[in-house]
Tab-separated table of C-alpha atoms in Angstrom:
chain	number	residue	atom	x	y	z
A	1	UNK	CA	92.149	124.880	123.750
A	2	UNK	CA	94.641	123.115	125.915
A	3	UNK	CA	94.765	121.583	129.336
A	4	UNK	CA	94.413	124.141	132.682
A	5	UNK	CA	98.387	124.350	132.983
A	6	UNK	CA	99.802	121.194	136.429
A	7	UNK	CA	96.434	119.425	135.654
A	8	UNK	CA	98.749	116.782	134.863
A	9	UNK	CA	98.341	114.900	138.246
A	10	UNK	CA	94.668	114.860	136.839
A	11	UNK	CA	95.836	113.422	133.730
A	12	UNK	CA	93.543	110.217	132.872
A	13	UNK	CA	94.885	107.436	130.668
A	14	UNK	CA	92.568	104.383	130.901
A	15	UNK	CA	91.681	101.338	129.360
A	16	UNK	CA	87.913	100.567	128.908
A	17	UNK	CA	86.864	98.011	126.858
A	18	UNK	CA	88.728	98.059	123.406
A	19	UNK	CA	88.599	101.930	123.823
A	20	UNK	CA	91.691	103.759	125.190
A	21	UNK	CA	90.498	106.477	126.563
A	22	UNK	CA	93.130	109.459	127.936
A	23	UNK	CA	92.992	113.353	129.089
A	24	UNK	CA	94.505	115.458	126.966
A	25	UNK	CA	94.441	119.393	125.570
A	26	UNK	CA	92.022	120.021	127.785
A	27	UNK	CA	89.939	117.527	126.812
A	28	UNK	CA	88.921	113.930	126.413
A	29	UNK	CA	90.372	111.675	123.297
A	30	UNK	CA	89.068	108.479	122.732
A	31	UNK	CA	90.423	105.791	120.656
A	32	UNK	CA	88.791	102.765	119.516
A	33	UNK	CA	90.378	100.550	117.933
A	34	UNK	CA	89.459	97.240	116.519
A	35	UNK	CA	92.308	95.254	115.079
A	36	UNK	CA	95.349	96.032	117.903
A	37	UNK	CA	95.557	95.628	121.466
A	38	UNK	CA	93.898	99.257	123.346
A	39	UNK	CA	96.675	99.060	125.532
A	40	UNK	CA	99.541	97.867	122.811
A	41	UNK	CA	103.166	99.791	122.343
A	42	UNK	CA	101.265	101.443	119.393
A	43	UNK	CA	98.709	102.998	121.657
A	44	UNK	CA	101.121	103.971	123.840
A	45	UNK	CA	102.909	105.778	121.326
A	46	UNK	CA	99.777	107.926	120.137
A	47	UNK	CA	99.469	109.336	123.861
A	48	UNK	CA	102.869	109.814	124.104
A	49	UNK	CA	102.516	111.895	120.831
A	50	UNK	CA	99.442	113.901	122.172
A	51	UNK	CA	100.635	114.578	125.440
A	52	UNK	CA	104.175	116.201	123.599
A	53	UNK	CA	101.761	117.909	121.050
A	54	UNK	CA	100.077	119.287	124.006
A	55	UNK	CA	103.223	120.211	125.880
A	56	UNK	CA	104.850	121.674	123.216
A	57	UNK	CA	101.611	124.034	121.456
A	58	UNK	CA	99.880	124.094	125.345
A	59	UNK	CA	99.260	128.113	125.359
A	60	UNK	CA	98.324	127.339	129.146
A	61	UNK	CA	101.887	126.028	130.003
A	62	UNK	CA	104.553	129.007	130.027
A	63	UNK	CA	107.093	126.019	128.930
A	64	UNK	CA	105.675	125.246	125.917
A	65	UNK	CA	107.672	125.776	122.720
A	66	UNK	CA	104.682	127.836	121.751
A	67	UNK	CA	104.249	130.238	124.549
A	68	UNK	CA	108.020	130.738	124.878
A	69	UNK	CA	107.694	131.472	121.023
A	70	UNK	CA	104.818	133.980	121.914
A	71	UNK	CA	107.244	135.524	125.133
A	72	UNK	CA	110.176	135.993	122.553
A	73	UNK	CA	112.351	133.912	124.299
A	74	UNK	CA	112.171	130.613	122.076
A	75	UNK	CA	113.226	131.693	117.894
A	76	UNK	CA	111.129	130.258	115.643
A	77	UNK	CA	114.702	128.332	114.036
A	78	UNK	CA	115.250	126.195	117.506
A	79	UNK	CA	111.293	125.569	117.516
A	80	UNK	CA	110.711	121.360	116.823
A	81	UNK	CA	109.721	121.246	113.287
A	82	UNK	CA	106.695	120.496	113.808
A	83	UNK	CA	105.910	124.134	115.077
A	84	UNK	CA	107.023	125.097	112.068
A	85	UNK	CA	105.070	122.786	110.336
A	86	UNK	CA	101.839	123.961	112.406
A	87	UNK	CA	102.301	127.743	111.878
A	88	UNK	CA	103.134	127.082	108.099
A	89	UNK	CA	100.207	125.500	107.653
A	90	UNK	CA	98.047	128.218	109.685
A	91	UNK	CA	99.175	130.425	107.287
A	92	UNK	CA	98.228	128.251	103.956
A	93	UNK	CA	94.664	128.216	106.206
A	94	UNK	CA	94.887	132.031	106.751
A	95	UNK	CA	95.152	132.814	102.555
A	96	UNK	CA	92.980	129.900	101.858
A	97	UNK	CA	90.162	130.724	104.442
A	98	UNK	CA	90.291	134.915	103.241
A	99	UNK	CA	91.728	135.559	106.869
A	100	UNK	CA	88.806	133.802	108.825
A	101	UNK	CA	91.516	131.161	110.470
A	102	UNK	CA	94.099	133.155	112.221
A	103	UNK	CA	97.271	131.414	114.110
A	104	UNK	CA	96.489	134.484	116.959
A	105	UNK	CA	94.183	134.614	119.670
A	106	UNK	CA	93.830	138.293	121.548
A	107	UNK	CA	96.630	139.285	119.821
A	108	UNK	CA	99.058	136.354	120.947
A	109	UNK	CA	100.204	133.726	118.684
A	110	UNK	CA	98.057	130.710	119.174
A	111	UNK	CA	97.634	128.063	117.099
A	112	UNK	CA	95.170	126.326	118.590
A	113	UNK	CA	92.657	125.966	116.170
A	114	UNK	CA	94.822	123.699	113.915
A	115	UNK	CA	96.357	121.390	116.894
A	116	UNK	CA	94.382	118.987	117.706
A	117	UNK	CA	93.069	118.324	114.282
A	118	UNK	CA	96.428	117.826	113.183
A	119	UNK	CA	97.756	115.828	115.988
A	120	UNK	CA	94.529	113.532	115.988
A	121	UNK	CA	95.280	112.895	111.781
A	122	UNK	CA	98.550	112.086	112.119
A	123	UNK	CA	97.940	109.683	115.233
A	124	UNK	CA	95.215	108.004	112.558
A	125	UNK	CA	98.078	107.637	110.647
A	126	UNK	CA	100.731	106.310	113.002
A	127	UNK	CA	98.190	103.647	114.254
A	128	UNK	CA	97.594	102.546	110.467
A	129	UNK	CA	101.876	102.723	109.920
A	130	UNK	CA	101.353	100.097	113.086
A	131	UNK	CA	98.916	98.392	111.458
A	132	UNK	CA	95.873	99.157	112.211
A	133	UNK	CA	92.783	99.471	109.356
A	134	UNK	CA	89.991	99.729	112.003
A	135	UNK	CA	89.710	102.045	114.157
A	136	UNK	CA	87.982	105.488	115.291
A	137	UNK	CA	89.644	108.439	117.414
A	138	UNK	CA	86.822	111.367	119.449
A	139	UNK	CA	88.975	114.293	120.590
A	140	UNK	CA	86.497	116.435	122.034
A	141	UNK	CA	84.200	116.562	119.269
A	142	UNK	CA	86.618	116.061	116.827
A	143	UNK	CA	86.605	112.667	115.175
A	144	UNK	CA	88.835	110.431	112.586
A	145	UNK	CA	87.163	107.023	111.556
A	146	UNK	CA	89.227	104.895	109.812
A	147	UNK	CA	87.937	101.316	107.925
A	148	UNK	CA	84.790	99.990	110.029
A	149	UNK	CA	83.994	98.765	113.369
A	150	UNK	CA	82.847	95.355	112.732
A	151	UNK	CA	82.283	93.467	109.017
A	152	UNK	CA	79.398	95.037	107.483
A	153	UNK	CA	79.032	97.618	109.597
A	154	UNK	CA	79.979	101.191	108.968
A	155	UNK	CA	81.420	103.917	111.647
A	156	UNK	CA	78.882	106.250	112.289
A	157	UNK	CA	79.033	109.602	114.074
A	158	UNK	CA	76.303	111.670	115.516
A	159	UNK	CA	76.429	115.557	114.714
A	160	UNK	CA	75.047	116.963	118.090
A	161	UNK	CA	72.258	119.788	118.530
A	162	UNK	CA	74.114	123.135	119.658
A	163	UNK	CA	70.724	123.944	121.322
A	164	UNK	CA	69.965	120.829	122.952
A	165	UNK	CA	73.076	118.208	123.929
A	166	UNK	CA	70.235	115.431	124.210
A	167	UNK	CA	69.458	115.353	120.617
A	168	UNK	CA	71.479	114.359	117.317
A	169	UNK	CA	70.400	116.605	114.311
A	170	UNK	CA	72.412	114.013	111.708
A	171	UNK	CA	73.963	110.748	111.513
A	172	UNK	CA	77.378	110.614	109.126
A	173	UNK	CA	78.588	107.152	107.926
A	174	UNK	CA	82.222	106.773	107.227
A	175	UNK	CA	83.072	105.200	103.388
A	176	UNK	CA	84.855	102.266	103.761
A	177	UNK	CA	88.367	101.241	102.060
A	178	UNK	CA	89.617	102.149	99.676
A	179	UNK	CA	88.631	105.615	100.904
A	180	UNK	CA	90.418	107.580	103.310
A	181	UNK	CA	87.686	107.342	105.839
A	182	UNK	CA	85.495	110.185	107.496
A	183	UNK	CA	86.576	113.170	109.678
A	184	UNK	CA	84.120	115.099	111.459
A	185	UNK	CA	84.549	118.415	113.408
A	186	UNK	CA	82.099	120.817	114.751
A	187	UNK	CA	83.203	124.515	115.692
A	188	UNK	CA	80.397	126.580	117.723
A	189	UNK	CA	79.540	128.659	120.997
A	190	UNK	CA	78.289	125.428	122.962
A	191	UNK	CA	81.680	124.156	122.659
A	192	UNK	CA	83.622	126.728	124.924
A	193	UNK	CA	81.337	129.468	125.261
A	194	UNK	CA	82.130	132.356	123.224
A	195	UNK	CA	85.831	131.730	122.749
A	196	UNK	CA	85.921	132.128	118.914
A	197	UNK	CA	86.803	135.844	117.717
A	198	UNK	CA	86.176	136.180	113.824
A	199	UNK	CA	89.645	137.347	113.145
A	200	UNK	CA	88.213	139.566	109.834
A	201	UNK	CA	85.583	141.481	112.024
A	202	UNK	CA	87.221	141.352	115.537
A	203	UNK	CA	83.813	139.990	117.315
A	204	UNK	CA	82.340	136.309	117.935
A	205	UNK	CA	80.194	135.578	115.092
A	206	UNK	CA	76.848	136.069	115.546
A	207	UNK	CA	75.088	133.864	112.377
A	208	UNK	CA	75.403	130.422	113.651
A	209	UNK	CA	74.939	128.571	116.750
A	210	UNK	CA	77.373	125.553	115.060
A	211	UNK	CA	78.681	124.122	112.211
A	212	UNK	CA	79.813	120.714	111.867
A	213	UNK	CA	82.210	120.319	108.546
A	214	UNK	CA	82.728	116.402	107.229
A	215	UNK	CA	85.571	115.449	105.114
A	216	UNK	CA	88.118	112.748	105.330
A	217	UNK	CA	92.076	114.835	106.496
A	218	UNK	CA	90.996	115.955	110.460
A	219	UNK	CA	93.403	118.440	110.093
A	220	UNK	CA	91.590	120.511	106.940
A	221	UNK	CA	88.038	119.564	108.636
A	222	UNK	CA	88.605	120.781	111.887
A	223	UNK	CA	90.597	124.301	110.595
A	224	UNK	CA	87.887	124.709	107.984
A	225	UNK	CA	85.047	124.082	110.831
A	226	UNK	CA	86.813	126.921	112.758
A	227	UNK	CA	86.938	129.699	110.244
A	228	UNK	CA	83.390	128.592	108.902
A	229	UNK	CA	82.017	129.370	112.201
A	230	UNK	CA	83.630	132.571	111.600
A	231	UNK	CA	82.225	133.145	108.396
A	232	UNK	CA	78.926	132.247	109.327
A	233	UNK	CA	76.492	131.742	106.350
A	234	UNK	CA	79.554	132.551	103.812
A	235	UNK	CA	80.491	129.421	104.600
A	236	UNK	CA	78.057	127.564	102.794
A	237	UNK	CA	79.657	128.505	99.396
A	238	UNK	CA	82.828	128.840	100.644
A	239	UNK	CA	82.851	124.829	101.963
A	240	UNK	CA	80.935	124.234	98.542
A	241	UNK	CA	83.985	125.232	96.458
A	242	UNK	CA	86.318	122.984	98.606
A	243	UNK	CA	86.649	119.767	96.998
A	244	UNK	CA	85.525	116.531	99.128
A	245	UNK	CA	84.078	118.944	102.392
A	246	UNK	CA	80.839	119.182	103.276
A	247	UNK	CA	78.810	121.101	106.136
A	248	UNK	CA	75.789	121.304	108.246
A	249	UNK	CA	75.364	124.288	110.082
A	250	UNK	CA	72.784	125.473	112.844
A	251	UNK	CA	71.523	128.646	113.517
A	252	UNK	CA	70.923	130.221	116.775
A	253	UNK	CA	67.622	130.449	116.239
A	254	UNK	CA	67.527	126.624	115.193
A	255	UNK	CA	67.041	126.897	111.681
A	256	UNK	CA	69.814	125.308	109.845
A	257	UNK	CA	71.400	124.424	106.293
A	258	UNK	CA	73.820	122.394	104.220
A	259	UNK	CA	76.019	121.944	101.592
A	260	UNK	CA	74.853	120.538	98.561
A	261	UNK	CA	76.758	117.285	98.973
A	262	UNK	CA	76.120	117.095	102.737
A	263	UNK	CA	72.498	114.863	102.440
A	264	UNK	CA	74.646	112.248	100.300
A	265	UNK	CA	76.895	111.536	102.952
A	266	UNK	CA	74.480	111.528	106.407
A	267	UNK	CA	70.839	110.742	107.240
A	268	UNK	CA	68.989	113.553	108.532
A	269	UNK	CA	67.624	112.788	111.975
A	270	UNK	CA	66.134	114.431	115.014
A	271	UNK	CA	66.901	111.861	118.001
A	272	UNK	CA	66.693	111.830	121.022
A	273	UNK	CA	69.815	110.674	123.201
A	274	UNK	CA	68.971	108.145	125.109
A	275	UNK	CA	68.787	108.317	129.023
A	276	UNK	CA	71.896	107.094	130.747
A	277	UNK	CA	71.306	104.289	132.283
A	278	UNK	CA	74.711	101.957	132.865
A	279	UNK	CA	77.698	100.592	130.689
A	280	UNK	CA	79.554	97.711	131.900
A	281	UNK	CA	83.055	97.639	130.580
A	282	UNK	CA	86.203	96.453	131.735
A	283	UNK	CA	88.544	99.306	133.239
A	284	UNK	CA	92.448	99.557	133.340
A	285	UNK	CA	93.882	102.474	134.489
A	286	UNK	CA	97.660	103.579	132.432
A	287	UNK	CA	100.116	104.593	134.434
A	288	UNK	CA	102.753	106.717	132.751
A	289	UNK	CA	106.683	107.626	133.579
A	290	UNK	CA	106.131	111.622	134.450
A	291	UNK	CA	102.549	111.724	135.430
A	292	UNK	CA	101.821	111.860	139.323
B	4	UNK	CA	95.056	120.579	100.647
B	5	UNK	CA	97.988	117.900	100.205
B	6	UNK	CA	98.949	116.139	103.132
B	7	UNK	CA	102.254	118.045	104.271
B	8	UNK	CA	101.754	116.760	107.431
B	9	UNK	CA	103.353	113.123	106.246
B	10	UNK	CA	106.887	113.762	106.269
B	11	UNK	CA	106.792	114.762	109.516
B	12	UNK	CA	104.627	111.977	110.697
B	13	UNK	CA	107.730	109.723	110.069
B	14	UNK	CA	109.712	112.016	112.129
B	15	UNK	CA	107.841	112.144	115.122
B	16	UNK	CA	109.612	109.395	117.125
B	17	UNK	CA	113.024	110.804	116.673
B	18	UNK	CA	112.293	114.443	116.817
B	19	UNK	CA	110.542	113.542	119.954
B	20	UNK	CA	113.580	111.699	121.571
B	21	UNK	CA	115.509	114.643	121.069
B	22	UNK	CA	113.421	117.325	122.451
B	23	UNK	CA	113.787	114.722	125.786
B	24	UNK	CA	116.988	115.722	126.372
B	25	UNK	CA	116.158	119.646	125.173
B	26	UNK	CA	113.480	120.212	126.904
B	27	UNK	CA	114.585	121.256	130.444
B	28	UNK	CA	112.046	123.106	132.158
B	29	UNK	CA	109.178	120.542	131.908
B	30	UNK	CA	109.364	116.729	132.060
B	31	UNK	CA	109.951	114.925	129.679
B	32	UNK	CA	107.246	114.884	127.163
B	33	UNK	CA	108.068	110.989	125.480
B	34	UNK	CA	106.366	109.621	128.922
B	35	UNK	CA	106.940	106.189	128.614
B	36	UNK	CA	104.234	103.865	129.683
B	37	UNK	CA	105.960	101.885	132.272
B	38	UNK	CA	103.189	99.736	133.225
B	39	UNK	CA	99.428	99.880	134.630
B	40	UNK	CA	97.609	99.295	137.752
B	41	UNK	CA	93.896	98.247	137.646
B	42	UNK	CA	91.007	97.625	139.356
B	43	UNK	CA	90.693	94.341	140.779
B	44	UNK	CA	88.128	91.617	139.539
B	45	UNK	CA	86.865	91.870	143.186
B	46	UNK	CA	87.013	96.199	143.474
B	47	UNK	CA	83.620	96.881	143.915
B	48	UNK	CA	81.337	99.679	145.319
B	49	UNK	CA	80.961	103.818	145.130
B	50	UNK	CA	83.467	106.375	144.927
B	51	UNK	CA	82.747	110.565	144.609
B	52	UNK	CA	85.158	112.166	142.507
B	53	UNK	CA	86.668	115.560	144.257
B	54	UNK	CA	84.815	118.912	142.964
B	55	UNK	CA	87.055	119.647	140.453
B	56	UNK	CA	86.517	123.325	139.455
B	57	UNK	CA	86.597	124.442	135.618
B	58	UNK	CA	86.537	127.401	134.074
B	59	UNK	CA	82.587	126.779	133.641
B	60	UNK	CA	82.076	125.577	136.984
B	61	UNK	CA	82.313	122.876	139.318
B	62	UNK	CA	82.298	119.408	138.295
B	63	UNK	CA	82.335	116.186	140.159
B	64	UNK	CA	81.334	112.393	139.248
B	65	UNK	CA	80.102	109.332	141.960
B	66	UNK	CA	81.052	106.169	140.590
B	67	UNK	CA	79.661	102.736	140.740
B	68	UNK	CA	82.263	99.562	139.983
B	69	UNK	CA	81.171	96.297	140.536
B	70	UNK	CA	83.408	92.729	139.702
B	71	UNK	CA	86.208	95.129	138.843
B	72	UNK	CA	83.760	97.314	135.881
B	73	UNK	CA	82.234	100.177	135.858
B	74	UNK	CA	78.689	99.906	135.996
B	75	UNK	CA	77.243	103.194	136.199
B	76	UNK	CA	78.741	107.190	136.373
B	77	UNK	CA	76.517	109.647	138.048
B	78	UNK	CA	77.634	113.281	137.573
B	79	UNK	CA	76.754	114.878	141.212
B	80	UNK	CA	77.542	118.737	139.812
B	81	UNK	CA	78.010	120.207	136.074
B	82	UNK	CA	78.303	123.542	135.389
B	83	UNK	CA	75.127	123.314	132.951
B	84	UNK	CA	72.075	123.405	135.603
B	85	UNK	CA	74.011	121.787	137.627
B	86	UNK	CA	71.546	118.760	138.367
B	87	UNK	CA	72.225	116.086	140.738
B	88	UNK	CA	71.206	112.698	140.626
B	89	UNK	CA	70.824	110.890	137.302
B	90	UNK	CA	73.670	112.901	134.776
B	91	UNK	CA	71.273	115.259	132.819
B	92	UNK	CA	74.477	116.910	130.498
B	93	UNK	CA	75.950	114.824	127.663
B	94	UNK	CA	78.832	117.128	127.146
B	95	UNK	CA	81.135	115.193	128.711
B	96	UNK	CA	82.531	113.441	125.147
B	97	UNK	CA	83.279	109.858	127.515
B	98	UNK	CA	80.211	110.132	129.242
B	99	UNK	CA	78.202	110.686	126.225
B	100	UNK	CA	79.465	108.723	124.188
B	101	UNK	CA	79.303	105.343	126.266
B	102	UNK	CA	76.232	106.252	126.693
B	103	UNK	CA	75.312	106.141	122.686
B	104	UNK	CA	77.549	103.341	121.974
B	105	UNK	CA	76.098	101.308	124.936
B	106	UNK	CA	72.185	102.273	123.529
B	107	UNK	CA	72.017	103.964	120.685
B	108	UNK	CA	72.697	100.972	117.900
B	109	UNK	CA	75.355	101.669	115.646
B	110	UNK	CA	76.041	105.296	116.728
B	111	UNK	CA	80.406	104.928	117.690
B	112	UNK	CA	81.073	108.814	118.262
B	113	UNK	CA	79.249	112.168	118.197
B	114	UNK	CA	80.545	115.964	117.557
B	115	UNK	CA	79.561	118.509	119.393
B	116	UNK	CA	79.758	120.217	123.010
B	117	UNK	CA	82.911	119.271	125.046
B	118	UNK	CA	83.651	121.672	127.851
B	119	UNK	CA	82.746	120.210	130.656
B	120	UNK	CA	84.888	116.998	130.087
B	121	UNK	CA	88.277	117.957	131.881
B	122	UNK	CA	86.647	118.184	135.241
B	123	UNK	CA	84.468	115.211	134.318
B	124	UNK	CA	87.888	113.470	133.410
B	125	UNK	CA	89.785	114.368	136.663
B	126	UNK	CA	86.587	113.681	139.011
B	127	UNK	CA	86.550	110.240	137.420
B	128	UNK	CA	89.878	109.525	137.775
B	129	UNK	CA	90.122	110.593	141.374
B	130	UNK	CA	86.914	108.779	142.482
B	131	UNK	CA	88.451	105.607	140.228
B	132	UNK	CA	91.738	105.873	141.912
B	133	UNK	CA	90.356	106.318	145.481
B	134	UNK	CA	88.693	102.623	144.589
B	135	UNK	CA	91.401	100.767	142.933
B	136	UNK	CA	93.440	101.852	146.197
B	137	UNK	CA	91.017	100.976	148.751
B	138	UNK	CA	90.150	97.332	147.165
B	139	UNK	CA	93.964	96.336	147.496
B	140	UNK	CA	94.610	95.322	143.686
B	141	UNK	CA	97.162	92.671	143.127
B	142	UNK	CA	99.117	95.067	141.707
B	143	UNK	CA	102.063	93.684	139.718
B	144	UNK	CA	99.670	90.858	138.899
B	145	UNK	CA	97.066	92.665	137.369
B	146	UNK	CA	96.941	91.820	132.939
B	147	UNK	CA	98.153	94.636	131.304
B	148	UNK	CA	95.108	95.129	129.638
B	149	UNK	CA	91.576	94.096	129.655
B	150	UNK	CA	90.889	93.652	125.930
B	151	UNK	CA	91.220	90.054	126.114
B	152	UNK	CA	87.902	89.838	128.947
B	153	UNK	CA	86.050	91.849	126.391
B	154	UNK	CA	82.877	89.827	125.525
C-alpha cells in the first residue's frame, strides 16, 4: 500500500489549520493536534519518520530495504531493526490470526498490511514523548485518537458505508485519559479494489464488503482489520476472544454485524454526509530538504 | 499483544541518522524540514490541479483561495463516476474529512475508502503551488506556520 514509486515531487506536506496534513504511503495522513504547534520540530519529526517508514518498507521503490530484501540482495542481518521488528511481528500476527495475516503478497514478501498501523502508533507515541496529550492522526482510514479535542468534548470517528461513501453506518467515541485512547481501522474492497488475497484460501474474500475493527494499539487494530476481512464472518468470534477489540462488519449485500462489545463503545447511525460546500482554513505549504 | 514496538520507538532518531549515511541509492530519508513557503494573505483566486493519473483513474482538483485560505476544492475528475462540478466522491480522506469536521458537529475523522487520495493529494498540491507562485509570496517573510491566525 505504498506511494506510486518518484511520486515524490508530488509529495504534499501542508499546514491547514491546526491539522498537518502530508502525502505519504500512498496515501493521505492527517494529524491534528491540539496542544503543540502543527508545524513544530515535533511534527516535523513524525513526517520525517513516515516518509523513512515509507522509503524503507515502500514495495513500489526497488531501493527500499524491503524490496531489496524481497530481490535477495539486502540480508535480513544489515536490514534497520525496525524491519526486523516489522516482519517479527507479522509473524506473531501470522500464528495469532491462524494464517489469515501473511507478511507476502503474490508470493513476494510484503509487509504491508502491518506498516502503516505501526508507523502511525508509534508516531502517536513520539508526539506524546514530545508532549503532546491531544491529538488525533487519519492515515487513510486508519486512525489513532489520543486525549480529546477540546475540554468536554470527546474524539469521534465516523465508520464509513463500504456501499455508499456518503453515509456513516457508526459513530466511535474515543475514552479519555487515563485510557490509551481509540484506534480505528477498516480493511475492505472499497478501499483498493480487490487487493486483499485471503492468504489461507488463495482468493479475495467474498463474505464481507468491510470491516472496521476498534481498539486502542493502531498497530494490532489495523493487522487484525486485515486478516478479519480475510476471515470474513469467522471474524466475529475470532475479534470476540481478543481482549479490548471490537468490530463492525458489512456485508456485500448490506447486511451487517458486531461484536458483542462493539454497541458499548459507538452509536449506531445511518447519516448522511453532508454536501461539500466550503472550509476556510489557513494554508502553509512544508517544504522539505530532498523533496522537489 | 504487548507493545514491542516501544523499544524501538526510542531508537528511531538514531537508527534513522545512521541509515542517512547507509542509504546510498535513494536520498536521504531524515528530510529535514528546512523551512516553508506559503500562500500569501493577499494569494487569491482559482487554480486546476494537473490530471494526475492513478491506478483507478484520472484525478484532478480546481481550487478556490481567497485572503491567502482555501475556500472551496472542487474535484473536476475521480475515477468513481467521474462527475464534474460539485465533488460527488468522499474518498479522498482530506477532502472528506474537512468536509465532516467543517459540518458535521463533532465528527474529527472517519474510516473507510481511501484510494483515490494520492491523485487528489498531488492535483492539490500542483494547483496550490501554481497559486502561491503566481501571487508572488513574500517568501522568507512568510510565519512559519499559521496556527497562531487560527480563530
Amino acid at each position: 500500500m505504498s506511494a506510486c514509486a518518484g511520486a515524490d515531487r508530488n509529495e504534499l506536506d501542508y499546514v491547514l489549520g491546526q491539522r498537518r496534513i502530508v502525502s505519504v504511503m500512498g496515501t493521505v495522513f492527517t494529524v491534528d493536534v491540539r496542544d503543540l504547534d502543527p508545524a513544530s520540530s515535533a511534527l516535523d519529526d513524525v513526517v520525517a519518520w513516515w516518509r523513512w517508514v515509507d522509503a524503507t518498507f515502500s514495495t513500489y521503490r526497488p531501493s527500499s530495504q524491503v524490496s531489496r530484501l524481497a530481490a535477495e540482495t539486502l540480508e535480513l542481518a544489515d536490514c534497520a531493526p525496525e524491519v526486523r521488528h516489522v516482519l517479527r511481528l507479522c509473524r506473531e500476527a501470522a500464528a495469532i490470526s491462524g494464517g489469515h495475516f501473511t507478511e507476502r503478497y503474490d508470493g513476494r514478501l510484503d509487509p504491508s498490511g502491518m506498516v502503516k498501523g505501526w508507523s502511525v502508533e508509534l508516531a502517536s507515541q513520539m508526539l506524546r514523548r514530545a508532549g503532546s496529550q491531544h491529538h488525533c492522526i487519519s492515515a487513510g482510514g486508519d486512525v489513532r485518537c489520543v486525549g480529546v479535542p477540546a475540554a468536554g468534548e470527546l474524539w469521534r470517528v465516523g465508520v464509513v458505508d463500504p456501499r455508499d461513501p456518503r453515509r456513516l453506518l457508526a459513530v466511535v467515541a474515543a475514552p479519555q485519559a487515563p485510557s490509551p485512547g481509540l484506534a480505528v481501522a477498516t480493511s475492505g474492497t472499497a478501499e483498493r479494489g480487490h487487493h486483499i488475497i485471503d492468504p489461507v484460501t488463495g482468493r479475495p474474500p467474498q463474505d464481507l464488503a468491510s470491516i472496521s475493527v476498534v481498539g486502542s494499539d493502531l498497530t494490532l487494530v489495523d493487522w487484525a482489520a486485515t486478516a478479519a476481512f480475510a476471515m470474513g464472518h469467522d471474524a466475529r468470534a475470532w475479534i470476540d476472544a481478543i481482549d479490548g477489540l471490537d468490530a463492525y462488519a458489512v456485508t456485500p449485500e448490506g447486511d451487517y454485524w458486531y461484536t458483542d462489545g462493539f454497541e458499548a463503545r459507538a452509536e449506531l447511525v445511518q447519516v448522511p454526509l453532508p454536501p461539500l460546500t466550503t472550509w476556510s482554513v489557513p494554508a502553509t505549504r512544508r517544504t522539505t530538504a530532498g523533496s522537489s | 499483544m504487548n507493545r514491542p514496538a516501544l523499544a524501538t520507538a526510542g531508537t528511531v532518531l538514531g537508527v534513522l541518522l545512521l541509515l542517512g549515511g547507509k542509504a546510498a541509492t535513494s536520498p536521504t530519508p531524515f528530510a529535514l524540514v528546512q523551512g516553508s513557503s506559503s500562500l500569501s494573505a493577499t494569494a487569491a483566486g482559482t487554480s486546476t490541479g494537473p490530471v494526475i493519473n492513478t491506478r483507478y483513474g484520472p484525478v484532478q482538483v480546481e481550487v478556490v483561495v481567497a485572503g491567502g485560505r482555501i475556500t472551496d476544492v472542487t474535484a473536476l475528475q475521480l475515477p468513481t463516476g467521474g462527475q464534474s462540478g460539485q465533488i460527488a466522491d468522499y474518498s479522498s480522506p482530506l477532502l472528506r474529512r474537512e468536509a465532516i469536521a467543517a459540518q458535521s458537529a463533532g465528527i474529527h475523522s472517519v474510516s473507510g475508502a481511501t484510494y483515490t487520495s494520492q491523485g487528489y493529494a498531488s492535483s492539490l498540491q500542483s494547483a496550490l503551488d501554481q497559486l502561491a507562485a503566481s501571487s508572488q509570496t513574500q517568501a522568507s517573510s512568510v510565519a512559519p506556520t499559521s496556527a497562531g491566525a487560527k480563530a
